[in-house]
Short mmCIF file of C-alpha atoms and ligand atoms in Angstrom, two decimals:
data_model
loop_
_atom_site.label_atom_id
_atom_site.label_comp_id
_atom_site.label_asym_id
_atom_site.label_seq_id
_atom_site.Cartn_x
_atom_site.Cartn_y
_atom_site.Cartn_z
CA MET Y 1037 134.00 28.47 213.65
CA THR Y 1038 132.92 31.61 211.78
CA VAL Y 1039 135.21 33.64 214.03
CA ASN Y 1040 138.26 32.05 212.36
CA ARG Y 1041 136.81 32.72 208.95
CA LEU Y 1042 136.25 36.36 209.84
CA LYS Y 1043 139.80 36.61 211.12
CA GLN Y 1044 141.11 35.29 207.81
CA ALA Y 1045 138.91 37.76 205.95
CA TYR Y 1046 140.22 40.63 208.12
CA ALA Y 1047 143.78 39.61 207.23
CA LEU Y 1048 142.91 39.70 203.52
CA ILE Y 1049 141.24 43.09 203.90
CA LYS Y 1050 144.52 44.37 205.33
CA LYS Y 1051 146.57 42.63 202.64
CA ASN Y 1052 144.43 44.25 199.94
CA LYS Y 1053 144.89 47.66 201.62
CA LEU Y 1054 141.19 48.06 202.27
CA ASN Y 1055 139.43 49.44 205.36
CA VAL Y 1056 136.02 47.93 204.75
CA LEU Y 1057 134.61 45.05 202.70
CA ILE Y 1058 130.99 44.71 201.61
CA ILE Y 1059 129.95 41.08 201.04
CA ASN Y 1060 126.73 40.65 199.09
CA LYS Y 1061 127.14 37.18 197.57
CA LEU Y 1062 124.80 35.10 199.71
CA SER Y 1063 126.97 31.99 199.80
CA ASN Y 1064 129.83 34.15 201.08
CA VAL Y 1065 127.53 35.82 203.62
CA ARG Y 1066 126.59 32.35 204.85
CA TYR Y 1067 130.19 31.17 204.95
CA LEU Y 1068 131.30 34.08 207.11
CA SER Y 1069 128.25 34.57 209.32
CA GLY Y 1070 126.28 31.31 209.34
CA PHE Y 1071 123.12 32.95 207.94
CA SER Y 1072 121.22 30.63 205.60
CA GLY Y 1073 118.33 32.92 204.59
CA SER Y 1074 117.72 34.64 201.27
CA ASN Y 1075 118.43 38.29 202.12
CA GLY Y 1076 121.61 39.23 203.92
CA LEU Y 1077 124.59 41.53 203.58
CA LEU Y 1078 127.84 41.76 205.52
CA VAL Y 1079 130.00 44.78 206.14
CA LEU Y 1080 133.42 43.84 207.44
CA ALA Y 1081 135.04 46.82 209.14
CA PRO Y 1082 137.74 45.18 211.28
CA PRO Y 1083 137.54 44.61 214.19
CA LYS Y 1084 133.73 44.76 213.69
CA THR Y 1085 131.37 43.02 211.31
CA TYR Y 1086 127.80 44.12 210.65
CA PHE Y 1087 125.15 41.73 209.35
CA LEU Y 1088 122.14 43.29 207.67
CA THR Y 1089 118.87 41.55 206.92
CA ASP Y 1090 115.13 42.33 206.98
CA PHE Y 1091 112.17 41.74 209.28
CA ARG Y 1092 111.45 38.24 207.94
CA TYR Y 1093 114.74 37.00 209.34
CA VAL Y 1094 114.80 38.53 212.85
CA VAL Y 1095 114.46 35.18 214.61
CA GLN Y 1096 116.62 33.24 212.18
CA ALA Y 1097 119.42 35.80 212.32
CA ARG Y 1098 119.41 35.72 216.11
CA LYS Y 1099 119.78 31.96 215.97
CA GLU Y 1100 122.28 31.59 213.14
CA VAL Y 1101 124.47 34.67 212.94
CA LYS Y 1102 127.59 34.63 215.04
CA ASN Y 1103 130.24 37.26 215.77
CA CYS Y 1104 128.43 40.06 213.94
CA GLN Y 1105 126.27 43.01 214.98
CA VAL Y 1106 122.85 42.21 213.54
CA ILE Y 1107 120.97 45.10 211.96
CA ILE Y 1108 117.38 44.76 210.79
CA ALA Y 1109 116.97 47.05 207.80
CA GLU Y 1110 113.95 49.29 207.46
CA ARG Y 1111 114.26 49.44 203.68
CA ASP Y 1112 116.49 47.64 201.22
CA LEU Y 1113 119.80 46.51 202.68
CA LEU Y 1114 122.02 48.88 200.71
CA SER Y 1115 120.04 51.94 201.87
CA GLU Y 1116 120.89 50.92 205.41
CA LEU Y 1117 124.63 51.28 204.81
CA VAL Y 1118 124.50 55.05 205.41
CA LYS Y 1119 123.86 54.41 209.10
CA LEU Y 1120 127.14 52.55 209.67
CA PRO Y 1121 129.98 54.59 211.21
CA CYS Y 1122 132.62 53.09 208.88
CA PHE Y 1123 131.06 54.91 205.93
CA ARG Y 1124 131.07 58.35 207.56
CA LYS Y 1125 134.75 58.85 206.94
CA LYS Y 1126 137.00 58.48 203.93
CA ASN Y 1127 137.66 54.77 203.65
CA LYS Y 1128 138.75 52.27 201.03
CA VAL Y 1129 135.72 50.07 200.59
CA GLY Y 1130 135.93 46.80 198.67
CA PHE Y 1131 132.86 45.31 197.02
CA GLU Y 1132 132.37 41.94 195.31
CA SER Y 1133 132.62 42.97 191.67
CA ALA Y 1134 131.39 39.62 190.31
CA ASN Y 1135 128.22 39.92 192.36
CA THR Y 1136 127.35 43.61 192.21
CA THR Y 1137 125.17 44.95 189.41
CA VAL Y 1138 125.83 48.28 187.71
CA LYS Y 1139 122.63 49.54 189.30
CA GLU Y 1140 123.73 48.47 192.79
CA LEU Y 1141 127.11 50.07 192.32
CA ASP Y 1142 125.48 53.35 191.27
CA GLN Y 1143 123.32 53.16 194.39
CA ILE Y 1144 126.34 52.51 196.63
CA LYS Y 1145 128.23 55.42 195.05
CA GLU Y 1146 125.34 57.75 195.69
CA LEU Y 1147 124.79 56.53 199.26
CA LEU Y 1148 128.44 56.56 200.29
CA PRO Y 1149 130.04 59.64 198.74
CA LYS Y 1150 133.07 59.45 201.05
CA ALA Y 1151 133.93 55.88 200.20
CA SER Y 1152 136.61 55.08 197.69
CA LEU Y 1153 135.04 52.00 196.08
CA ILE Y 1154 137.37 49.21 195.00
CA PRO Y 1155 136.23 46.13 193.05
CA VAL Y 1156 137.56 42.91 194.56
CA GLU Y 1157 137.28 39.26 193.62
CA ASN Y 1158 137.88 35.94 195.33
CA ILE Y 1159 138.49 37.20 198.84
CA VAL Y 1160 136.00 34.93 200.62
CA GLU Y 1161 136.31 32.26 197.94
CA SER Y 1162 140.05 31.97 198.57
CA ILE Y 1163 139.31 31.13 202.21
CA ALA Y 1164 136.31 28.88 201.53
CA VAL Y 1165 138.10 26.74 198.95
CA VAL Y 1166 139.83 24.80 201.75
CA LYS Y 1167 137.25 22.83 203.70
CA ASP Y 1168 137.50 21.97 207.38
CA THR Y 1169 136.48 18.68 208.96
CA GLY Y 1170 132.96 19.85 209.74
CA GLU Y 1171 132.42 20.86 206.13
CA ILE Y 1172 133.87 17.59 204.82
CA ASN Y 1173 131.49 15.66 207.07
CA LYS Y 1174 128.55 17.49 205.49
CA LEU Y 1175 129.90 16.80 202.01
CA LYS Y 1176 130.21 13.13 202.96
CA LYS Y 1177 126.61 13.06 204.13
CA ALA Y 1178 125.43 14.72 200.89
CA ALA Y 1179 127.42 12.12 198.93
CA LYS Y 1180 125.97 9.26 200.96
CA ILE Y 1181 122.36 10.35 200.46
CA THR Y 1182 123.07 10.84 196.76
CA ASP Y 1183 124.56 7.35 196.38
CA THR Y 1184 121.78 5.68 198.35
CA VAL Y 1185 118.98 7.29 196.39
CA PHE Y 1186 120.52 6.39 193.04
CA GLU Y 1187 120.75 2.75 194.06
CA GLU Y 1188 117.13 2.88 195.20
CA VAL Y 1189 115.73 4.26 191.96
CA LEU Y 1190 117.78 2.19 189.50
CA GLY Y 1191 115.20 -0.60 189.73
CA MET Y 1192 112.52 1.84 188.53
CA VAL Y 1193 114.34 2.58 185.28
CA LYS Y 1194 112.36 0.56 182.75
CA PRO Y 1195 111.18 0.97 179.14
CA GLY Y 1196 108.22 3.38 179.05
CA VAL Y 1197 109.17 5.29 182.21
CA LYS Y 1198 109.81 9.02 181.71
CA GLU Y 1199 113.16 10.68 182.45
CA ARG Y 1200 111.30 13.27 184.53
CA ASP Y 1201 109.69 10.62 186.74
CA ILE Y 1202 113.08 9.29 187.82
CA ALA Y 1203 114.42 12.82 188.43
CA LEU Y 1204 111.42 13.62 190.65
CA GLU Y 1205 111.66 10.33 192.49
CA MET Y 1206 115.31 11.02 193.27
CA GLN Y 1207 114.55 14.53 194.55
CA TYR Y 1208 111.74 13.29 196.76
CA ARG Y 1209 113.83 10.50 198.25
CA MET Y 1210 116.81 12.79 198.87
CA ILE Y 1211 114.69 15.26 200.83
CA LYS Y 1212 113.04 12.37 202.73
CA ARG Y 1213 116.53 11.25 203.73
CA GLY Y 1214 117.42 14.65 205.17
CA ALA Y 1215 118.79 16.63 202.22
CA ASP Y 1216 117.97 20.35 201.93
CA GLY Y 1217 117.01 19.73 198.31
CA PRO Y 1218 118.54 18.96 194.91
CA SER Y 1219 121.88 20.63 194.25
CA PHE Y 1220 120.88 21.46 190.61
CA ASP Y 1221 118.29 20.51 187.98
CA PHE Y 1222 118.89 16.80 187.47
CA ILE Y 1223 120.13 15.54 184.16
CA VAL Y 1224 118.43 12.38 182.99
CA ALA Y 1225 119.36 12.14 179.33
CA SER Y 1226 118.41 8.95 177.52
CA GLY Y 1227 118.98 7.62 174.01
CA GLN Y 1228 120.37 10.25 171.66
CA ARG Y 1229 119.65 12.89 174.34
CA SER Y 1230 122.60 11.50 176.29
CA SER Y 1231 124.85 13.30 173.79
CA MET Y 1232 123.75 16.56 175.50
CA PRO Y 1233 126.07 17.07 178.49
CA HIS Y 1234 123.35 19.11 180.20
CA GLY Y 1235 120.21 17.32 178.99
CA ILE Y 1236 117.78 18.19 181.80
CA ALA Y 1237 115.24 15.41 182.49
CA SER Y 1238 112.44 15.59 179.90
CA ASP Y 1239 109.19 13.78 179.13
CA ARG Y 1240 111.05 11.29 176.93
CA LYS Y 1241 110.28 7.68 177.78
CA PHE Y 1242 113.14 5.22 178.15
CA LYS Y 1243 113.55 2.64 175.39
CA LYS Y 1244 115.38 -0.66 175.36
CA GLY Y 1245 118.97 -0.14 174.23
CA ASP Y 1246 119.19 3.45 175.51
CA LEU Y 1247 122.31 4.85 177.04
CA ILE Y 1248 121.06 6.91 179.99
CA THR Y 1249 123.11 9.58 181.73
CA PHE Y 1250 122.01 10.45 185.26
CA ASP Y 1251 123.62 13.53 186.80
CA PHE Y 1252 122.20 14.24 190.24
CA GLY Y 1253 123.01 15.25 193.80
CA CYS Y 1254 121.70 17.02 196.86
CA PHE Y 1255 122.63 19.73 199.32
CA TYR Y 1256 123.07 18.67 202.93
CA ASN Y 1257 123.30 21.59 205.38
CA GLY Y 1258 124.36 23.70 202.40
CA TYR Y 1259 127.04 21.32 201.08
CA PRO Y 1260 126.51 19.61 197.72
CA ALA Y 1261 127.10 16.30 196.04
CA ASP Y 1262 127.30 16.13 192.24
CA VAL Y 1263 127.46 12.65 190.73
CA THR Y 1264 127.03 11.18 187.25
CA ARG Y 1265 126.49 7.60 186.20
CA THR Y 1266 125.69 6.31 182.73
CA VAL Y 1267 123.85 3.02 182.29
CA VAL Y 1268 122.46 0.99 179.39
CA LEU Y 1269 118.86 -0.16 179.40
CA GLY Y 1270 119.27 -3.73 178.21
CA LYS Y 1271 122.38 -5.28 176.73
CA ALA Y 1272 125.10 -2.84 175.75
CA THR Y 1273 126.27 -2.80 172.13
CA ALA Y 1274 129.95 -3.12 171.29
CA ARG Y 1275 130.15 0.63 170.60
CA GLN Y 1276 128.44 1.54 173.88
CA LYS Y 1277 130.90 -0.69 175.75
CA LYS Y 1278 133.86 0.79 173.90
CA ILE Y 1279 132.94 4.43 174.60
CA TYR Y 1280 132.10 3.61 178.21
CA ALA Y 1281 135.46 1.87 178.70
CA ILE Y 1282 137.37 4.92 177.39
CA VAL Y 1283 135.52 7.32 179.70
CA LEU Y 1284 136.00 4.97 182.65
CA LYS Y 1285 139.71 4.63 181.95
CA ALA Y 1286 140.06 8.43 181.81
CA GLN Y 1287 138.00 8.89 184.98
CA LEU Y 1288 139.92 6.26 186.98
CA ALA Y 1289 143.26 7.68 185.85
CA ALA Y 1290 142.29 11.18 187.00
CA VAL Y 1291 140.93 9.93 190.34
CA GLU Y 1292 144.21 8.09 190.85
CA ALA Y 1293 146.28 11.14 189.91
CA ALA Y 1294 144.49 13.68 192.13
CA ARG Y 1295 146.83 14.82 194.89
CA PRO Y 1296 148.00 18.02 196.57
CA GLY Y 1297 150.56 19.99 194.62
CA LEU Y 1298 149.20 18.99 191.22
CA ALA Y 1299 148.05 21.82 188.94
CA THR Y 1300 144.37 21.32 188.11
CA ARG Y 1301 145.33 21.88 184.45
CA GLU Y 1302 147.59 18.83 184.70
CA LEU Y 1303 144.81 16.78 186.25
CA ASP Y 1304 142.54 17.71 183.36
CA LYS Y 1305 145.30 16.58 180.99
CA VAL Y 1306 145.54 13.13 182.60
CA ALA Y 1307 141.97 12.34 181.56
CA ARG Y 1308 141.94 14.36 178.35
CA ASP Y 1309 145.05 12.71 176.93
CA ILE Y 1310 143.45 9.28 177.27
CA ILE Y 1311 140.33 10.43 175.45
CA ILE Y 1312 142.38 12.21 172.77
CA ARG Y 1313 144.56 9.14 172.24
CA GLU Y 1314 141.43 7.10 171.55
CA GLY Y 1315 140.35 9.65 168.95
CA TYR Y 1316 137.50 11.33 170.87
CA GLY Y 1317 139.18 14.58 171.97
CA ASP Y 1318 136.62 16.67 170.05
CA ASN Y 1319 133.80 14.88 171.86
CA PHE Y 1320 135.00 15.96 175.31
CA GLY Y 1321 134.30 19.67 175.12
CA HIS Y 1322 134.06 20.63 178.78
CA GLY Y 1323 136.49 20.79 181.67
CA LEU Y 1324 137.30 17.72 183.75
CA GLY Y 1325 135.68 19.09 186.90
CA HIS Y 1326 135.06 21.86 189.38
CA GLY Y 1327 135.08 22.60 193.06
CA LEU Y 1328 132.11 22.03 195.34
CA GLY Y 1329 131.30 24.68 197.93
CA LEU Y 1330 128.76 25.99 200.38
CA ASP Y 1331 125.49 26.62 198.52
CA GLN Y 1332 127.29 26.19 195.22
CA VAL Y 1333 127.69 23.19 193.02
CA HIS Y 1334 130.19 25.00 190.78
CA SER Y 1335 132.87 26.50 192.91
CA GLN Y 1336 136.63 26.77 193.13
CA PRO Y 1337 139.00 25.29 192.13
CA THR Y 1338 138.18 24.82 188.45
CA VAL Y 1339 139.70 21.74 186.83
CA SER Y 1340 140.15 22.44 183.14
CA SER Y 1341 142.85 22.92 180.53
CA ARG Y 1342 142.64 26.68 181.16
CA SER Y 1343 142.74 26.54 185.00
CA ASN Y 1344 145.51 28.19 186.93
CA GLU Y 1345 145.06 26.58 190.31
CA THR Y 1346 146.97 23.96 192.25
CA LEU Y 1347 145.34 21.28 194.39
CA GLU Y 1348 145.66 21.58 198.15
CA PRO Y 1349 144.53 19.41 201.06
CA GLY Y 1350 140.91 20.33 201.82
CA HIS Y 1351 139.96 21.12 198.23
CA VAL Y 1352 136.86 19.27 197.09
CA ILE Y 1353 136.48 18.63 193.37
CA THR Y 1354 134.51 16.62 190.86
CA ILE Y 1355 136.14 14.42 188.24
CA GLU Y 1356 133.76 14.08 185.31
CA PRO Y 1357 135.12 13.23 181.88
CA GLY Y 1358 132.64 12.49 179.12
CA ILE Y 1359 132.35 11.60 175.45
CA TYR Y 1360 129.34 13.01 173.58
CA ILE Y 1361 128.54 11.87 170.05
CA PRO Y 1362 125.72 13.80 168.33
CA ASN Y 1363 122.87 11.64 166.99
CA TRP Y 1364 124.21 8.66 168.90
CA GLY Y 1365 124.59 9.31 172.61
CA GLY Y 1366 127.04 10.04 175.36
CA VAL Y 1367 128.75 8.76 178.46
CA ARG Y 1368 129.91 10.69 181.54
CA ILE Y 1369 131.13 9.40 184.88
CA GLU Y 1370 131.46 11.82 187.80
CA ASP Y 1371 132.71 11.40 191.38
CA ASP Y 1372 133.34 13.87 194.21
CA LEU Y 1373 136.83 13.88 195.74
CA VAL Y 1374 138.40 15.48 198.79
CA ILE Y 1375 142.09 16.23 198.37
CA THR Y 1376 143.95 14.88 201.40
CA GLY Y 1377 147.51 15.25 202.69
CA LYS Y 1378 148.88 12.68 200.29
CA GLY Y 1379 146.25 12.00 197.63
CA SER Y 1380 142.50 12.06 197.68
CA GLN Y 1381 139.46 10.45 199.23
CA ASN Y 1382 136.58 9.56 196.94
CA LEU Y 1383 133.26 10.51 198.55
CA THR Y 1384 131.26 8.79 195.82
CA LYS Y 1385 131.04 5.09 196.51
CA LEU Y 1386 128.72 4.00 193.67
CA PRO Y 1387 130.22 1.31 191.44
CA LYS Y 1388 131.54 2.38 188.08
CA ASP Y 1389 131.43 -0.79 185.99
CA LEU Y 1390 128.94 -0.45 183.15
CA ILE Y 1391 125.46 -1.27 184.45
CA GLU Y 1392 123.15 -3.10 182.02
CA LEU Y 1393 119.63 -2.85 183.38
N1 LIG K 2478 125.78 18.70 187.43
C1 LIG K 2478 126.48 19.62 186.65
C2 LIG K 2478 127.89 19.29 186.57
O1 LIG K 2478 128.27 18.15 186.65
O2 LIG K 2478 128.73 20.14 186.50
MN1 MN K 2479 127.17 16.69 187.64
MN1 MN K 2480 129.85 18.46 188.11
#
């Protein structure tokens, strides 16, 4: 599996007129090598790839890393680069500019005086954005655990219970069900807090009449789910129902529209136009969605009015419109979709009609 990914990376190295590529973004290291630990570096020097890690990962690297020569570093990983033959001659060496600090770059320059260092972006990401069947199966499993746990905890959402208690309960149950862990800090935003798109679960206690936004998900074998549901604790008011109905209409329209060949900017517009037409355009201040990827809940492609990408089969995206009204509350609904040959498959099976608890 990783051998194909490496082959694609070698082709891009050639296309970018490089000789060598240093990969230091851990999610990219994992994607190309299989290594899931916290300290690893890849040097792609076609037809060879070196994987560098430290003593703590000797056993794990032997087990996980495929198609690479494993090197256990004596010091920090960058210092080890000097020992590799590909750096002893004049070579064009790409490095991941979005993931390399100024300090690291200075260190690399000093260590590799013969290398002509070239900043690159999106090489591994452009391969990883299209998921294969094995990856989609992991995303499905993450989505299933996420759905199941939400349904399990809904009955615990009662007046007097803290937002944080529900967030913790969800995390615990996800891990019990086989997840690696939460895919981000859960948002449980109740009452007026629900107007904060990223209102991390707090000590606030639920009250009757609250709108409550739950945004949650887990990683399964590195692949994330990212789901949002908004509920009302008690009977919904007319205004709560109205705002919910607008967000739902926008969300359903975008889910329906998602298909290969569509510019993600256009997909954003499908949902945004509905919200604008209802007069709440200023209350939907974030993009419609984002890609989901290995070890990353925010990945490519982006789905916003400023995006420049086009959907392809194998892309996995969220669709998450929202309306946020300060001093009142907010509603967001978010599903995870795989783009298929003709349209899309929704991995999130939770119902979307307004739930009154
Ligand atoms: N959970 C963060 C987001 O929906 O993007
Ligand atoms: Mn989310
Ligand atoms: Mn999201």
